[in-house]
Amino acid sequence: SELLSKLRRQEVDAMTKRFAQIIIDISHEKVDRTFDYRIPPQFEDRISVGVLVKIPFGKGNSLRKGYVVGITDHADYDADKIKEIAGIVEGSVSAESQLIMLAWWLKEQYGSTMNQALKTVLPVKQKVKPKEKKILRLLIPEEQLEALTAEAEKKSYKARVRLFKALKENPLIPYEVASGQMNLSAATLKPVIEKGYVALESEEIFRNPVKDSGSRVKAVDLNGEQQAVVNAFCEDYEAGKRETYLIHGITGSGKTEVYMEMISRVISEGMQVIVLIPEIALTYQTVMRFYGRFGNRVSIINSRLSAGERYDQFERARGGDIDIMIGPRSALFTPFSRLGLIIIDEEHEGAYKSEVVPRYHARDVAVKRAQMQNASVVLGSATPSLEAYTKALRGEYRMFSLHTRAKADSRLADVAVVDLREELKAGNKSIFSRRLQQMIGDRLEKKEQIMMFINRRGYANFVSCRSCGEAIKCPHCDVTLTLHKDNRLVCHYCGYSIPMPDKCPSCGSPYIANFGVGTQKIEMMTKKMFPQARVLRMDLDTTSKKGGHEEILSAFAEGDADILIGTQMIVKGHDFPDVTLVGVLAADLSLYTPDYRAAERTFQLLTQAAGRAGRDARHGDVIIQTYNPEHYSIVTAAEQDYETFYHQEMAYRRLMKYPPVNVLFTVQMASKSEAALVEAADRLAAHITPQADEEKVQMIGPVDASVYKINDIYRKILYLKQENYDILIKIRDHIDCFQQEKSEIFKGVVVQYDFS
């Protein structure tokens, strides 16, 4: 009976064994090296992902600290030889713990490995040589220094005499001054240091990418609308309410000033703030405004910083040296332990969606991180994403509206839509309409500035007619067909395909072709038509070097150019008071991309472009050139009417079951072997079809990706639509199990997920 009870105890022990996967070093390169430890019964209720624990490590079993990054019932190592967790590190939850918990949520929500999620959220800690500041410090009294100086003079030690005399005037000398201006060699310094006359001290100094001008800007007086938003936020904050807010304010309504008042309130309580901006192009003006208000408690993070600069900014954040971090999507993972507020400016921007696994959206992750750290979230946009606006209408977000421009003497520009079909009929084959040509000439005479925007965002090889303006679309998906090299038009949502027609299917015109024009061509034609104009071009080519964005924007802001030509990077968030004319040269380019969001992105870009003109006392004009002036996205953008656009676009989304009405789950498959890819995609689709039918999930595909082959890798996509996110998560888990069970089918095939 004793043996039987022992066996039963062992059986129970085996059933209840749980193991924690722990990382000892959370540096960026080592997050994939985890160690399994048994969770003792007394800690089972307290161990979760993100907890900092003490563990016996190595042959000597020295106690080390490590973070729990996963919990499992199965260990990869012999369970009897696995060591136990020794204890839990008590105290407040660190920034790293919070980020590891967030990584676990990312893994579960978006379908990635824990390793991929950890590498996304943990700040870069690759080995970067620290920047040091060396100082020579005098250690002896003045009488002894004078005696040593006299002795050095007798022996004609000229270099040592220079050093001693300099130390008499200042007992602290920067090493670079000693070695540079004073021309003192290491051989001169070595004996005086060894004898204890002088100490060479060094301290680690952090690189600061923001140059402090020293000037400070006082808070501006807010208008009634702005103040009402700030007051409502502060009342909630003081009452302990942490919500997500959407500020829907027209262009020029002063959202940044509202942000700064909110930030001032939050940091006054010792809390920290993350401010996300969509692109590097926005950092110059935005950061200078924040820096002028809050000084060196502000820092930035972006891809243009060196590895050393990036490392230093996260170390400054971790050490509490800064209160505000500004940057694009990656700034969301700043290691602030006292996070009180996350602001996402221009929240509608596509740059907030990650293009690599895990394919998260910064807006959703910000809301989750805020919930974990008891912080608030503020979203701001003149053209909110349909997802954010829908949540605000449902009451999930609290919405504020700003209907007037912040400057009393500023009003929205007058917008005129020019029909390029009529220009063609009148014999004008130039990229500039007659009205735009006349207005450019007028502004050049008045010494006012002009911005010309080529709407190339998401440019794809679509086909349209210059006579009637129609683009050729898929009859099943209502997205444009893409022209392939085999002269066929293909839909990348369902695979529908037709040969390239000779004439327009709508009007029979022979003027049908794929559409394309670049910024360099526009710059050349502008200089030819207006030789007296000083022209700047801003695109990926002219901004590739470090500081390129700032250089061009500063030159334009200071009046060194009359015309600024560029892609979408010139129309977002910039404030140039002398700009009184904005020309949109091809509104159709983003409208006809093969994407269900094409109309939304077109409306957003056109509205943002229109908002750049007339931001000061002088009135502004906007010319939108298009082959499709009747399209609702162009009509509503010209009228700056978001609500009308929203309702029309949502009707289309409901009809086609696109987000935010439904969730779109995308299964992306890629392989070097086309045969292996086709077999895996077809088998996977066949396997999940019964579950999709049962759960009322609409499934399309598998179809070829928009670019089927890249670098000899073939790609296919499976689309699934359902209004219930949890049902799609179940299907994703089902796919994971199928991959594990049929691993031979998926050999050499990479499967990735995306939710939108």
mmCIF file with all atom_site columns, C-alpha atoms in Angstrom, residues 434-524:
data_model
loop_
_atom_site.group_PDB
_atom_site.id
_atom_site.type_symbol
_atom_site.label_atom_id
_atom_site.label_alt_id
_atom_site.label_comp_id
_atom_site.label_asym_id
_atom_site.label_entity_id
_atom_site.label_seq_id
_atom_site.pdbx_PDB_ins_code
_atom_site.Cartn_x
_atom_site.Cartn_y
_atom_site.Cartn_z
_atom_site.occupancy
_atom_site.B_iso_or_equiv
_atom_site.pdbx_formal_charge
_atom_site.auth_seq_id
_atom_site.auth_comp_id
_atom_site.auth_asym_id
_atom_site.auth_atom_id
_atom_site.pdbx_PDB_model_num
ATOM 1  C CA . ARG A 1 434 ? -4.956  75.741 -67.076 1.00 0.00 ? 434 ARG A CA 1
ATOM 2  C CA . ARG A 1 435 ? -6.370  76.960 -63.754 1.00 0.00 ? 435 ARG A CA 1
ATOM 3  C CA . LEU A 1 436 ? -3.398  75.639 -61.780 1.00 0.00 ? 436 LEU A CA 1
ATOM 4  C CA . GLN A 1 437 ? -0.944  77.252 -64.227 1.00 0.00 ? 437 GLN A CA 1
ATOM 5  C CA . GLN A 1 438 ? -2.683  80.613 -63.803 1.00 0.00 ? 438 GLN A CA 1
ATOM 6  C CA . MET A 1 439 ? -2.710  80.372 -60.002 1.00 0.00 ? 439 MET A CA 1
ATOM 7  C CA . ILE A 1 440 ? 0.963   79.339 -59.784 1.00 0.00 ? 440 ILE A CA 1
ATOM 8  C CA . GLY A 1 441 ? 1.892   82.406 -61.827 1.00 0.00 ? 441 GLY A CA 1
ATOM 9  C CA . ASP A 1 442 ? -0.247  84.601 -59.564 1.00 0.00 ? 442 ASP A CA 1
ATOM 10 C CA . ARG A 1 443 ? 1.385   83.299 -56.355 1.00 0.00 ? 443 ARG A CA 1
ATOM 11 C CA . LEU A 1 444 ? 4.898   83.664 -57.763 1.00 0.00 ? 444 LEU A CA 1
ATOM 12 C CA . GLU A 1 445 ? 4.154   87.340 -58.524 1.00 0.00 ? 445 GLU A CA 1
ATOM 13 C CA . LYS A 1 446 ? 2.858   87.864 -54.984 1.00 0.00 ? 446 LYS A CA 1
ATOM 14 C CA . LYS A 1 447 ? 5.977   86.168 -53.490 1.00 0.00 ? 447 LYS A CA 1
ATOM 15 C CA . GLU A 1 448 ? 3.783   83.548 -51.799 1.00 0.00 ? 448 GLU A CA 1
ATOM 16 C CA . GLN A 1 449 ? 4.684   79.864 -51.532 1.00 0.00 ? 449 GLN A CA 1
ATOM 17 C CA . ILE A 1 450 ? 3.216   76.851 -53.345 1.00 0.00 ? 450 ILE A CA 1
ATOM 18 C CA . MET A 1 451 ? 3.114   73.137 -52.557 1.00 0.00 ? 451 MET A CA 1
ATOM 19 C CA . MET A 1 452 ? 2.531   70.601 -55.316 1.00 0.00 ? 452 MET A CA 1
ATOM 20 C CA . PHE A 1 453 ? 1.546   67.129 -54.218 1.00 0.00 ? 453 PHE A CA 1
ATOM 21 C CA . ILE A 1 454 ? 1.709   64.016 -56.374 1.00 0.00 ? 454 ILE A CA 1
ATOM 22 C CA . ASN A 1 455 ? -0.664  61.469 -54.869 1.00 0.00 ? 455 ASN A CA 1
ATOM 23 C CA . ARG A 1 456 ? 1.498   58.388 -55.289 1.00 0.00 ? 456 ARG A CA 1
ATOM 24 C CA . ARG A 1 457 ? 0.730   56.654 -52.020 1.00 0.00 ? 457 ARG A CA 1
ATOM 25 C CA . GLY A 1 458 ? 0.236   52.938 -52.559 1.00 0.00 ? 458 GLY A CA 1
ATOM 26 C CA . TYR A 1 459 ? 0.869   53.418 -56.274 1.00 0.00 ? 459 TYR A CA 1
ATOM 27 C CA . ALA A 1 460 ? 0.088   50.274 -58.239 1.00 0.00 ? 460 ALA A CA 1
ATOM 28 C CA . ASN A 1 461 ? 0.081   49.478 -61.924 1.00 0.00 ? 461 ASN A CA 1
ATOM 29 C CA . PHE A 1 462 ? -3.619  50.089 -62.512 1.00 0.00 ? 462 PHE A CA 1
ATOM 30 C CA . VAL A 1 463 ? -5.238  50.870 -65.865 1.00 0.00 ? 463 VAL A CA 1
ATOM 31 C CA . SER A 1 464 ? -7.523  53.843 -66.470 1.00 0.00 ? 464 SER A CA 1
ATOM 32 C CA . CYS A 1 465 ? -9.053  55.798 -69.323 1.00 0.00 ? 465 CYS A CA 1
ATOM 33 C CA . ARG A 1 466 ? -8.050  59.432 -69.905 1.00 0.00 ? 466 ARG A CA 1
ATOM 34 C CA . SER A 1 467 ? -11.266 60.131 -71.765 1.00 0.00 ? 467 SER A CA 1
ATOM 35 C CA . CYS A 1 468 ? -13.890 58.986 -69.245 1.00 0.00 ? 468 CYS A CA 1
ATOM 36 C CA . GLY A 1 469 ? -11.706 58.605 -66.145 1.00 0.00 ? 469 GLY A CA 1
ATOM 37 C CA . GLU A 1 470 ? -12.833 55.059 -65.369 1.00 0.00 ? 470 GLU A CA 1
ATOM 38 C CA . ALA A 1 471 ? -10.371 52.493 -64.010 1.00 0.00 ? 471 ALA A CA 1
ATOM 39 C CA . ILE A 1 472 ? -10.916 48.822 -64.790 1.00 0.00 ? 472 ILE A CA 1
ATOM 40 C CA . LYS A 1 473 ? -12.188 47.042 -61.667 1.00 0.00 ? 473 LYS A CA 1
ATOM 41 C CA . CYS A 1 474 ? -12.921 43.510 -60.538 1.00 0.00 ? 474 CYS A CA 1
ATOM 42 C CA . PRO A 1 475 ? -16.679 42.822 -60.834 1.00 0.00 ? 475 PRO A CA 1
ATOM 43 C CA . HIS A 1 476 ? -16.535 40.646 -57.699 1.00 0.00 ? 476 HIS A CA 1
ATOM 44 C CA . CYS A 1 477 ? -14.396 42.683 -55.277 1.00 0.00 ? 477 CYS A CA 1
ATOM 45 C CA . ASP A 1 478 ? -14.741 46.313 -56.415 1.00 0.00 ? 478 ASP A CA 1
ATOM 46 C CA . VAL A 1 479 ? -10.998 46.908 -56.387 1.00 0.00 ? 479 VAL A CA 1
ATOM 47 C CA . THR A 1 480 ? -8.882  47.828 -59.387 1.00 0.00 ? 480 THR A CA 1
ATOM 48 C CA . LEU A 1 481 ? -7.288  45.130 -61.488 1.00 0.00 ? 481 LEU A CA 1
ATOM 49 C CA . THR A 1 482 ? -3.489  45.118 -61.657 1.00 0.00 ? 482 THR A CA 1
ATOM 50 C CA . LEU A 1 483 ? -1.605  44.973 -64.941 1.00 0.00 ? 483 LEU A CA 1
ATOM 51 C CA . HIS A 1 484 ? 0.872   42.075 -65.109 1.00 0.00 ? 484 HIS A CA 1
ATOM 52 C CA . LYS A 1 485 ? 3.794   41.552 -67.465 1.00 0.00 ? 485 LYS A CA 1
ATOM 53 C CA . ASP A 1 486 ? 1.847   38.971 -69.477 1.00 0.00 ? 486 ASP A CA 1
ATOM 54 C CA . ASN A 1 487 ? -0.531  41.828 -70.439 1.00 0.00 ? 487 ASN A CA 1
ATOM 55 C CA . ARG A 1 488 ? -3.336  40.493 -68.277 1.00 0.00 ? 488 ARG A CA 1
ATOM 56 C CA . LEU A 1 489 ? -5.360  42.364 -65.652 1.00 0.00 ? 489 LEU A CA 1
ATOM 57 C CA . VAL A 1 490 ? -5.657  40.442 -62.367 1.00 0.00 ? 490 VAL A CA 1
ATOM 58 C CA . CYS A 1 491 ? -7.618  40.895 -59.118 1.00 0.00 ? 491 CYS A CA 1
ATOM 59 C CA . HIS A 1 492 ? -5.497  40.124 -56.076 1.00 0.00 ? 492 HIS A CA 1
ATOM 60 C CA . TYR A 1 493 ? -8.453  39.498 -53.806 1.00 0.00 ? 493 TYR A CA 1
ATOM 61 C CA . CYS A 1 494 ? -10.173 36.702 -55.742 1.00 0.00 ? 494 CYS A CA 1
ATOM 62 C CA . GLY A 1 495 ? -7.959  35.862 -58.735 1.00 0.00 ? 495 GLY A CA 1
ATOM 63 C CA . TYR A 1 496 ? -10.359 37.178 -61.437 1.00 0.00 ? 496 TYR A CA 1
ATOM 64 C CA . SER A 1 497 ? -8.388  37.836 -64.652 1.00 0.00 ? 497 SER A CA 1
ATOM 65 C CA . ILE A 1 498 ? -8.977  39.295 -68.156 1.00 0.00 ? 498 ILE A CA 1
ATOM 66 C CA . PRO A 1 499 ? -6.708  40.205 -71.069 1.00 0.00 ? 499 PRO A CA 1
ATOM 67 C CA . MET A 1 500 ? -5.641  43.865 -71.334 1.00 0.00 ? 500 MET A CA 1
ATOM 68 C CA . PRO A 1 501 ? -8.307  45.495 -73.570 1.00 0.00 ? 501 PRO A CA 1
ATOM 69 C CA . ASP A 1 502 ? -7.451  47.712 -76.560 1.00 0.00 ? 502 ASP A CA 1
ATOM 70 C CA . LYS A 1 503 ? -10.281 50.123 -75.798 1.00 0.00 ? 503 LYS A CA 1
ATOM 71 C CA . CYS A 1 504 ? -11.959 51.407 -72.643 1.00 0.00 ? 504 CYS A CA 1
ATOM 72 C CA . PRO A 1 505 ? -14.789 49.003 -71.675 1.00 0.00 ? 505 PRO A CA 1
ATOM 73 C CA . SER A 1 506 ? -16.846 51.972 -70.436 1.00 0.00 ? 506 SER A CA 1
ATOM 74 C CA . CYS A 1 507 ? -16.636 54.474 -73.311 1.00 0.00 ? 507 CYS A CA 1
ATOM 75 C CA . GLY A 1 508 ? -14.689 52.767 -76.107 1.00 0.00 ? 508 GLY A CA 1
ATOM 76 C CA . SER A 1 509 ? -11.882 55.342 -76.104 1.00 0.00 ? 509 SER A CA 1
ATOM 77 C CA . PRO A 1 510 ? -8.411  54.214 -77.230 1.00 0.00 ? 510 PRO A CA 1
ATOM 78 C CA . TYR A 1 511 ? -6.832  56.503 -74.557 1.00 0.00 ? 511 TYR A CA 1
ATOM 79 C CA . ILE A 1 512 ? -6.417  53.648 -72.069 1.00 0.00 ? 512 ILE A CA 1
ATOM 80 C CA . ALA A 1 513 ? -3.158  52.790 -70.347 1.00 0.00 ? 513 ALA A CA 1
ATOM 81 C CA . ASN A 1 514 ? -1.470  52.199 -67.029 1.00 0.00 ? 514 ASN A CA 1
ATOM 82 C CA . PHE A 1 515 ? -0.969  55.433 -65.136 1.00 0.00 ? 515 PHE A CA 1
ATOM 83 C CA . GLY A 1 516 ? 2.356   56.665 -63.782 1.00 0.00 ? 516 GLY A CA 1
ATOM 84 C CA . VAL A 1 517 ? 4.202   59.932 -63.198 1.00 0.00 ? 517 VAL A CA 1
ATOM 85 C CA . GLY A 1 518 ? 7.011   60.766 -60.777 1.00 0.00 ? 518 GLY A CA 1
ATOM 86 C CA . THR A 1 519 ? 8.237   63.725 -58.721 1.00 0.00 ? 519 THR A CA 1
ATOM 87 C CA . GLN A 1 520 ? 11.404  64.147 -60.812 1.00 0.00 ? 520 GLN A CA 1
ATOM 88 C CA . LYS A 1 521 ? 9.356   64.516 -63.981 1.00 0.00 ? 521 LYS A CA 1
ATOM 89 C CA . ILE A 1 522 ? 7.105   67.086 -62.271 1.00 0.00 ? 522 ILE A CA 1
ATOM 90 C CA . GLU A 1 523 ? 10.147  69.024 -61.033 1.00 0.00 ? 523 GLU A CA 1
ATOM 91 C CA . MET A 1 524 ? 11.583  69.137 -64.564 1.00 0.00 ? 524 MET A CA 1
#
